[in-house]
XYZ file of C-alpha atoms in Angstrom:
156
model
C -0.468 0.376 0.107
C 0.818 3.502 -0.774
C 1.834 6.041 1.821
C -0.263 8.818 0.433
C 0.527 12.789 1.721
C -0.190 15.918 1.498
C 1.331 18.902 2.555
C -0.069 22.559 2.406
C 2.481 25.385 2.045
C 5.159 23.837 2.208
C 6.809 23.748 -0.638
C 7.918 27.716 -2.916
C 10.138 27.261 -5.363
C 12.814 29.563 -6.164
C 13.816 31.014 -9.472
C 17.103 29.686 -10.295
C 18.819 33.259 -10.401
C 17.835 33.899 -6.917
C 18.945 30.381 -4.887
C 21.937 30.423 -2.874
C 24.371 28.213 -2.925
C 25.015 25.277 0.020
C 27.902 27.343 0.927
C 26.075 31.133 1.120
C 27.836 32.277 -1.381
C 25.439 32.760 -4.516
C 24.861 30.618 -7.861
C 27.055 31.338 -10.869
C 25.370 34.197 -13.180
C 22.157 33.426 -14.287
C 19.567 35.154 -16.535
C 16.326 36.119 -14.569
C 13.488 33.775 -14.885
C 10.555 35.516 -15.627
C 8.118 33.391 -15.631
C 6.530 30.931 -12.757
C 5.389 27.613 -11.932
C 1.802 26.487 -12.445
C 2.341 22.503 -11.673
C 6.101 21.079 -10.641
C 8.030 18.189 -8.805
C 10.014 18.951 -6.096
C 12.406 16.611 -4.191
C 12.132 15.911 -0.401
C 14.800 13.676 0.211
C 13.651 9.868 -0.913
C 9.578 11.756 -1.666
C 8.690 13.201 -4.531
C 6.058 15.864 -4.614
C 3.820 17.343 -6.883
C 2.776 20.815 -6.231
C 0.180 22.026 -7.659
C 0.362 26.288 -7.715
C -1.866 27.291 -9.872
C -4.855 29.381 -8.398
C -7.467 25.671 -9.228
C -8.526 23.094 -7.439
C -7.061 19.743 -9.134
C -9.502 17.329 -9.697
C -7.581 14.755 -9.660
C -4.501 13.960 -10.292
C -2.672 10.168 -9.975
C 1.086 9.468 -10.601
C 2.381 6.212 -11.681
C 6.831 5.678 -12.206
C 9.234 3.171 -13.164
C 11.993 3.202 -15.765
C 15.259 0.553 -16.369
C 18.026 -0.256 -15.824
C 20.998 -1.474 -18.405
C 23.155 -4.103 -17.226
C 25.417 -5.884 -19.873
C 23.492 -6.787 -22.743
C 20.583 -7.250 -20.778
C 17.913 -4.051 -19.147
C 15.800 -4.672 -16.335
C 12.710 -3.023 -16.444
C 10.447 -1.899 -13.451
C 7.133 -0.345 -12.298
C 4.552 1.080 -10.057
C 1.950 -2.212 -8.566
C -0.296 0.643 -7.416
C -0.773 3.961 -8.605
C -0.834 8.133 -6.094
C -4.490 8.941 -6.541
C -6.030 12.278 -5.140
C -8.832 13.789 -5.310
C -9.644 17.671 -4.753
C -5.659 19.011 -4.924
C -5.795 22.393 -3.377
C -3.833 24.982 -4.586
C -0.320 25.701 -2.560
C -0.611 21.578 -1.127
C 2.009 18.941 -2.900
C 1.210 16.003 -2.421
C 3.316 12.695 -2.592
C 3.401 10.924 -6.278
C 7.069 9.060 -5.639
C 9.104 7.281 -3.521
C 12.978 6.416 -3.949
C 15.395 4.034 -2.542
C 18.314 6.321 -1.642
C 20.680 3.259 -2.210
C 18.690 0.216 -4.679
C 17.282 2.856 -6.681
C 21.092 4.798 -7.975
C 21.623 2.857 -10.969
C 17.564 2.949 -12.429
C 16.910 6.125 -14.876
C 13.213 6.664 -13.481
C 10.629 8.907 -14.410
C 6.596 10.018 -13.006
C 3.802 9.643 -14.925
C 1.003 12.166 -13.684
C -2.201 12.278 -14.870
C -3.760 16.003 -14.094
C -7.821 16.984 -14.347
C -8.986 20.863 -13.797
C -11.493 22.615 -15.038
C -8.963 25.168 -16.108
C -6.504 23.451 -17.856
C -8.695 20.392 -18.334
C -7.386 16.995 -18.771
C -3.551 16.765 -18.736
C -1.113 13.606 -19.372
C 2.242 14.329 -17.640
C 5.380 12.820 -17.789
C 9.103 14.033 -16.279
C 11.870 13.614 -17.672
C 13.909 10.045 -17.246
C 17.125 11.081 -14.283
C 19.420 8.006 -13.167
C 18.544 7.848 -9.017
C 15.038 9.363 -9.415
C 13.528 12.358 -10.507
C 14.591 15.737 -8.983
C 13.007 18.910 -9.105
C 11.229 19.988 -12.253
C 8.594 22.465 -13.294
C 6.356 20.800 -15.438
C 4.332 23.217 -16.503
C 4.869 26.434 -16.790
C 2.457 29.734 -16.663
C 3.363 31.154 -19.995
C 1.974 27.864 -21.415
C 5.048 26.193 -21.906
C 6.438 22.675 -20.539
C 9.123 22.741 -18.527
C 12.677 21.045 -20.075
C 11.756 17.249 -21.518
C 9.048 17.568 -19.723
C 6.059 15.668 -22.191
C 2.704 16.900 -21.720
C -0.551 15.233 -23.643
C -3.962 16.389 -23.620
C -5.986 13.177 -23.578
């Protein structure tokens, strides 16, 4: 059984040009970001959250994860048996959509697929980029209507 979690007002997206290094200094100079995310993924240690930064209450969020690893000439695939499902996700709520193992998942290329529905955005099928060891912070949809880098969005 999946451990479902909903947290409110816990994640705030900070543009890369405004972030501070782990050592207290500024990061290397970057172009100022004028867009803000509508939907994005935030990672807290081994847990991945889908953040609803829109002004809409989402009818539902359904998430599933999977991936693969190559070993010599063989390919090993992994996928979840159960999905994460949430209804009526409020603005500024973050819902848990995946959990990684900080040791065993390091060699796998992992990806998250998310189905979202709301009044203003309709039904969206979203796939994150595949990343080794699991997905990190990723903007899925910008307020300009653009998808995030290497993010797949489809209106089914």
